[in-house]
GROMACS .gro file of C-alpha atoms in nm:
model
  280
    1UNK     CA    1   4.442   9.482   8.335
    2UNK     CA    2   4.120   9.348   8.201
    3UNK     CA    3   4.034   9.183   8.527
    4UNK     CA    4   4.014   9.509   8.713
    5UNK     CA    5   3.758   9.768   8.828
    6UNK     CA    6   3.612   9.964   8.528
    7UNK     CA    7   3.390  10.208   8.717
    8UNK     CA    8   3.649  10.480   8.763
    9UNK     CA    9   3.884  10.602   8.490
   10UNK     CA   10   4.104  10.776   8.751
   11UNK     CA   11   4.163  10.440   8.922
   12UNK     CA   12   4.245  10.248   8.601
   13UNK     CA   13   4.475  10.524   8.474
   14UNK     CA   14   4.664  10.575   8.798
   15UNK     CA   15   4.718  10.214   8.912
   16UNK     CA   16   5.027  10.044   8.777
   17UNK     CA   17   5.024   9.660   8.757
   18UNK     CA   18   5.354   9.482   8.800
   19UNK     CA   19   5.256   9.147   8.660
   20UNK     CA   20   5.018   8.999   8.404
   21UNK     CA   21   4.844   8.804   8.686
   22UNK     CA   22   4.898   8.990   9.015
   23UNK     CA   23   4.972   8.786   9.336
   24UNK     CA   24   4.771   8.835   9.657
   25UNK     CA   25   4.983   9.119   9.813
   26UNK     CA   26   4.944   9.329   9.506
   27UNK     CA   27   4.570   9.261   9.485
   28UNK     CA   28   4.538   9.373   9.845
   29UNK     CA   29   4.737   9.686   9.770
   30UNK     CA   30   4.505   9.750   9.476
   31UNK     CA   31   4.196   9.721   9.691
   32UNK     CA   32   4.341   9.961   9.951
   33UNK     CA   33   4.434  10.203   9.675
   34UNK     CA   34   4.079  10.199   9.540
   35UNK     CA   35   3.928  10.245   9.880
   36UNK     CA   36   4.157  10.542   9.951
   37UNK     CA   37   4.138  10.700   9.603
   38UNK     CA   38   3.756  10.704   9.600
   39UNK     CA   39   3.710  10.770   9.969
   40UNK     CA   40   3.520  10.451  10.036
   41UNK     CA   41   3.638  10.372  10.390
   42UNK     CA   42   3.375  10.596  10.547
   43UNK     CA   43   3.108  10.382  10.386
   44UNK     CA   44   3.260  10.040  10.478
   45UNK     CA   45   3.189   9.870  10.808
   46UNK     CA   46   3.417   9.572  10.877
   47UNK     CA   47   3.379   9.279  11.121
   48UNK     CA   48   3.001   9.310  11.098
   49UNK     CA   49   2.749   9.045  10.989
   50UNK     CA   50   2.383   9.094  10.896
   51UNK     CA   51   2.171   8.896  11.150
   52UNK     CA   52   1.835   8.966  10.995
   53UNK     CA   53   1.687   9.138  10.691
   54UNK     CA   54   1.314   9.223  10.665
   55UNK     CA   55   1.125   9.425  10.403
   56UNK     CA   56   0.871   9.668  10.551
   57UNK     CA   57   0.589   9.665  10.296
   58UNK     CA   58   0.409   9.968  10.443
   59UNK     CA   59   0.725  10.188  10.450
   60UNK     CA   60   0.881  10.036  10.139
   61UNK     CA   61   1.214   9.996  10.313
   62UNK     CA   62   1.454   9.726  10.416
   63UNK     CA   63   1.522   9.681  10.786
   64UNK     CA   64   1.857   9.534  10.870
   65UNK     CA   65   1.997   9.422  11.206
   66UNK     CA   66   2.363   9.348  11.258
   67UNK     CA   67   2.525   9.107  11.493
   68UNK     CA   68   2.642   9.418  11.690
   69UNK     CA   69   2.279   9.510  11.758
   70UNK     CA   70   2.278   9.801  11.514
   71UNK     CA   71   1.954   9.869  11.316
   72UNK     CA   72   1.963  10.009  10.962
   73UNK     CA   73   1.687  10.130  10.735
   74UNK     CA   74   1.745  10.152  10.361
   75UNK     CA   75   1.536  10.196  10.048
   76UNK     CA   76   1.766   9.962   9.856
   77UNK     CA   77   1.964   9.661   9.977
   78UNK     CA   78   2.208   9.489   9.744
   79UNK     CA   79   2.328   9.142   9.869
   80UNK     CA   80   2.676   9.133   9.715
   81UNK     CA   81   2.784   8.829   9.910
   82UNK     CA   82   2.899   8.626   9.613
   83UNK     CA   83   2.935   8.248   9.614
   84UNK     CA   84   3.271   8.226   9.799
   85UNK     CA   85   3.188   8.409  10.122
   86UNK     CA   86   3.162   8.084  10.321
   87UNK     CA   87   3.457   7.840  10.288
   88UNK     CA   88   3.368   7.481  10.204
   89UNK     CA   89   3.545   7.279  10.477
   90UNK     CA   90   3.497   6.903  10.405
   91UNK     CA   91   3.420   6.691  10.714
   92UNK     CA   92   3.695   6.428  10.664
   93UNK     CA   93   3.666   6.130  10.889
   94UNK     CA   94   3.924   6.138  11.175
   95UNK     CA   95   4.055   6.477  11.065
   96UNK     CA   96   4.071   6.574  11.436
   97UNK     CA   97   4.316   6.291  11.490
   98UNK     CA   98   4.571   6.457  11.259
   99UNK     CA   99   4.854   6.600  11.470
  100UNK     CA  100   5.005   6.829  11.207
  101UNK     CA  101   4.909   7.168  11.089
  102UNK     CA  102   4.598   7.209  10.872
  103UNK     CA  103   4.546   7.498  10.632
  104UNK     CA  104   4.247   7.579  10.412
  105UNK     CA  105   4.303   7.781  10.095
  106UNK     CA  106   3.999   8.003  10.170
  107UNK     CA  107   4.120   8.070  10.532
  108UNK     CA  108   4.492   8.118  10.471
  109UNK     CA  109   4.670   8.294  10.759
  110UNK     CA  110   4.789   8.650  10.704
  111UNK     CA  111   5.138   8.562  10.805
  112UNK     CA  112   5.340   8.356  10.553
  113UNK     CA  113   5.358   7.979  10.596
  114UNK     CA  114   5.699   7.810  10.565
  115UNK     CA  115   5.694   7.451  10.436
  116UNK     CA  116   6.073   7.408  10.422
  117UNK     CA  117   6.167   7.056  10.500
  118UNK     CA  118   5.808   6.949  10.576
  119UNK     CA  119   5.604   6.654  10.461
  120UNK     CA  120   5.302   6.811  10.301
  121UNK     CA  121   4.981   6.673  10.160
  122UNK     CA  122   4.754   6.880   9.939
  123UNK     CA  123   4.394   6.760   9.907
  124UNK     CA  124   4.233   6.868   9.581
  125UNK     CA  125   4.353   6.974   9.239
  126UNK     CA  126   4.108   7.256   9.166
  127UNK     CA  127   4.216   7.611   9.082
  128UNK     CA  128   4.360   7.679   9.435
  129UNK     CA  129   4.543   7.344   9.452
  130UNK     CA  130   4.693   7.378   9.105
  131UNK     CA  131   4.831   7.725   9.196
  132UNK     CA  132   4.957   7.613   9.539
  133UNK     CA  133   5.126   7.283   9.449
  134UNK     CA  134   5.425   7.420   9.243
  135UNK     CA  135   5.507   7.676   9.514
  136UNK     CA  136   5.478   7.429   9.801
  137UNK     CA  137   5.689   7.180   9.604
  138UNK     CA  138   5.977   7.436   9.602
  139UNK     CA  139   5.994   7.420   9.981
  140UNK     CA  140   5.863   7.083  10.101
  141UNK     CA  141   6.083   6.784  10.159
  142UNK     CA  142   5.801   6.565  10.037
  143UNK     CA  143   5.477   6.659   9.870
  144UNK     CA  144   5.183   6.422   9.825
  145UNK     CA  145   4.886   6.534   9.614
  146UNK     CA  146   4.540   6.381   9.664
  147UNK     CA  147   4.314   6.409   9.357
  148UNK     CA  148   3.956   6.312   9.315
  149UNK     CA  149   3.875   6.459   8.972
  150UNK     CA  150   4.128   6.571   8.713
  151UNK     CA  151   4.072   6.892   8.530
  152UNK     CA  152   4.189   7.081   8.226
  153UNK     CA  153   4.502   7.287   8.300
  154UNK     CA  154   4.646   7.553   8.072
  155UNK     CA  155   4.966   7.757   8.123
  156UNK     CA  156   4.919   8.101   8.279
  157UNK     CA  157   5.233   8.247   8.115
  158UNK     CA  158   5.261   8.494   8.395
  159UNK     CA  159   5.531   8.757   8.353
  160UNK     CA  160   5.624   9.115   8.434
  161UNK     CA  161   5.366   9.353   8.285
  162UNK     CA  162   5.507   9.491   7.954
  163UNK     CA  163   5.515   9.874   7.992
  164UNK     CA  164   5.412   9.929   7.630
  165UNK     CA  165   5.111   9.700   7.669
  166UNK     CA  166   4.998   9.875   7.990
  167UNK     CA  167   5.033  10.217   7.823
  168UNK     CA  168   4.844  10.098   7.514
  169UNK     CA  169   4.551   9.965   7.716
  170UNK     CA  170   4.533  10.277   7.929
  171UNK     CA  171   4.526  10.495   7.613
  172UNK     CA  172   4.233  10.291   7.477
  173UNK     CA  173   4.052  10.175   7.791
  174UNK     CA  174   3.712  10.301   7.670
  175UNK     CA  175   3.738  10.084   7.353
  176UNK     CA  176   3.873   9.787   7.550
  177UNK     CA  177   3.596   9.800   7.806
  178UNK     CA  178   3.327   9.828   7.536
  179UNK     CA  179   3.461   9.526   7.353
  180UNK     CA  180   3.495   9.326   7.683
  181UNK     CA  181   3.127   9.389   7.753
  182UNK     CA  182   2.977   9.335   7.411
  183UNK     CA  183   3.225   9.143   7.194
  184UNK     CA  184   3.373   8.880   7.422
  185UNK     CA  185   3.298   8.570   7.622
  186UNK     CA  186   3.362   8.642   7.990
  187UNK     CA  187   3.511   8.986   7.934
  188UNK     CA  188   3.852   8.879   7.794
  189UNK     CA  189   3.987   8.992   7.458
  190UNK     CA  190   4.365   8.997   7.505
  191UNK     CA  191   4.570   8.729   7.325
  192UNK     CA  192   4.950   8.756   7.345
  193UNK     CA  193   4.910   9.111   7.479
  194UNK     CA  194   4.715   9.222   7.180
  195UNK     CA  195   4.336   9.286   7.148
  196UNK     CA  196   4.207   8.997   6.943
  197UNK     CA  197   3.908   9.005   6.711
  198UNK     CA  198   3.579   8.841   6.810
  199UNK     CA  199   3.596   8.482   6.691
  200UNK     CA  200   3.317   8.414   6.440
  201UNK     CA  201   3.451   8.104   6.263
  202UNK     CA  202   3.335   7.765   6.392
  203UNK     CA  203   3.575   7.487   6.497
  204UNK     CA  204   3.395   7.237   6.275
  205UNK     CA  205   3.402   7.465   5.967
  206UNK     CA  206   3.780   7.508   5.948
  207UNK     CA  207   4.048   7.258   5.855
  208UNK     CA  208   4.222   7.047   6.113
  209UNK     CA  209   4.545   7.234   6.044
  210UNK     CA  210   4.388   7.580   6.089
  211UNK     CA  211   4.215   7.468   6.406
  212UNK     CA  212   4.541   7.331   6.550
  213UNK     CA  213   4.713   7.659   6.474
  214UNK     CA  214   4.436   7.849   6.650
  215UNK     CA  215   4.461   7.632   6.959
  216UNK     CA  216   4.838   7.670   6.954
  217UNK     CA  217   4.802   8.046   6.960
  218UNK     CA  218   4.584   8.023   7.270
  219UNK     CA  219   4.829   7.781   7.433
  220UNK     CA  220   5.119   8.017   7.366
  221UNK     CA  221   4.920   8.317   7.505
  222UNK     CA  222   4.793   8.107   7.798
  223UNK     CA  223   4.549   8.177   8.075
  224UNK     CA  224   4.215   8.328   8.000
  225UNK     CA  225   4.289   8.347   7.629
  226UNK     CA  226   4.118   8.011   7.593
  227UNK     CA  227   3.781   8.183   7.657
  228UNK     CA  228   3.833   8.378   7.337
  229UNK     CA  229   3.729   8.064   7.151
  230UNK     CA  230   3.536   7.922   6.852
  231UNK     CA  231   3.162   7.974   6.949
  232UNK     CA  232   3.063   7.617   6.874
  233UNK     CA  233   3.312   7.481   7.126
  234UNK     CA  234   3.067   7.611   7.393
  235UNK     CA  235   2.754   7.449   7.245
  236UNK     CA  236   2.849   7.154   7.022
  237UNK     CA  237   2.991   6.836   7.172
  238UNK     CA  238   3.188   6.744   6.857
  239UNK     CA  239   3.346   7.087   6.841
  240UNK     CA  240   3.416   7.076   7.216
  241UNK     CA  241   3.590   6.741   7.172
  242UNK     CA  242   3.847   6.901   6.936
  243UNK     CA  243   3.968   7.135   7.214
  244UNK     CA  244   3.943   6.870   7.486
  245UNK     CA  245   4.151   6.633   7.276
  246UNK     CA  246   4.408   6.906   7.211
  247UNK     CA  247   4.448   6.973   7.583
  248UNK     CA  248   4.470   6.600   7.666
  249UNK     CA  249   4.751   6.570   7.411
  250UNK     CA  250   4.930   6.846   7.597
  251UNK     CA  251   4.900   6.651   7.927
  252UNK     CA  252   5.050   6.342   7.761
  253UNK     CA  253   5.333   6.548   7.613
  254UNK     CA  254   5.432   6.688   7.957
  255UNK     CA  255   5.369   6.384   8.176
  256UNK     CA  256   5.613   6.116   8.073
  257UNK     CA  257   5.466   5.830   8.288
  258UNK     CA  258   5.166   5.699   8.086
  259UNK     CA  259   5.000   5.562   8.401
  260UNK     CA  260   5.021   5.900   8.576
  261UNK     CA  261   4.905   6.080   8.256
  262UNK     CA  262   4.595   5.857   8.244
  263UNK     CA  263   4.511   5.965   8.606
  264UNK     CA  264   4.534   6.330   8.499
  265UNK     CA  265   4.301   6.300   8.199
  266UNK     CA  266   3.966   6.484   8.237
  267UNK     CA  267   3.671   6.292   8.096
  268UNK     CA  268   3.417   6.574   8.081
  269UNK     CA  269   3.363   6.848   7.818
  270UNK     CA  270   3.618   7.126   7.840
  271UNK     CA  271   3.503   7.473   7.958
  272UNK     CA  272   3.208   7.323   8.150
  273UNK     CA  273   3.419   7.380   8.460
  274UNK     CA  274   3.663   7.663   8.524
  275UNK     CA  275   3.987   7.621   8.340
  276UNK     CA  276   4.283   7.601   8.577
  277UNK     CA  277   4.599   7.800   8.531
  278UNK     CA  278   4.937   7.634   8.564
  279UNK     CA  279   5.186   7.859   8.733
  280UNK     CA  280   5.483   7.630   8.706
   0.00000   0.00000   0.00000
């Protein structure tokens, strides 16, 4: 509910989330709902790319040309292209010699893919890989994972959206949004489906026992709760190491083969890369 559009109270009051972390079909339904509810479709032009963009100094306007030959003049032009608009497709040697099917997480087909009884290889253990692997493993006859760099993984704790939590947030969305903007790191304040207080204590100022209990509370809540963290974990290497060591202990507790566990140990400061969510 916190990772949702905040520019329309009608939208956030009317939409009902079914899960804590919605899957792709529900996110698509949500986007369609927003487009219809706010009448945005008339202002959206699909299957169009901007071929050129020039600022006319004399007129003080942007001149855009599309790949369809259309010319557009605008006083303001916002390039909301983001950083993920172009998939990164590695040029693996001899990839064209592979006779099986190849899928890219950023170019997934609209129709479902059935891996039942297949031999599957997943290259990469980033956020997409970590979320794919458990689901593919349920179907595939054999799954081989290729990893270059291990990362820190925390449980997502996904579940059906508690009705009382959804109702509580909707009744207090104004306060939630204010706190997300001004009293949080990354816009996340929920811990165990409760609004948590801004963390002001430092990891190095509390006892080891208190620090462990605090990390346990984040582990039990899961997901983005780890960003609601001791401030010095983000800026002090010694403080950062306390959380990194905690998460490495969790890896060793879950992975029984010590040799495999060693290969899954990140060796960089935690939270310097995106935390990955374990969905099973």
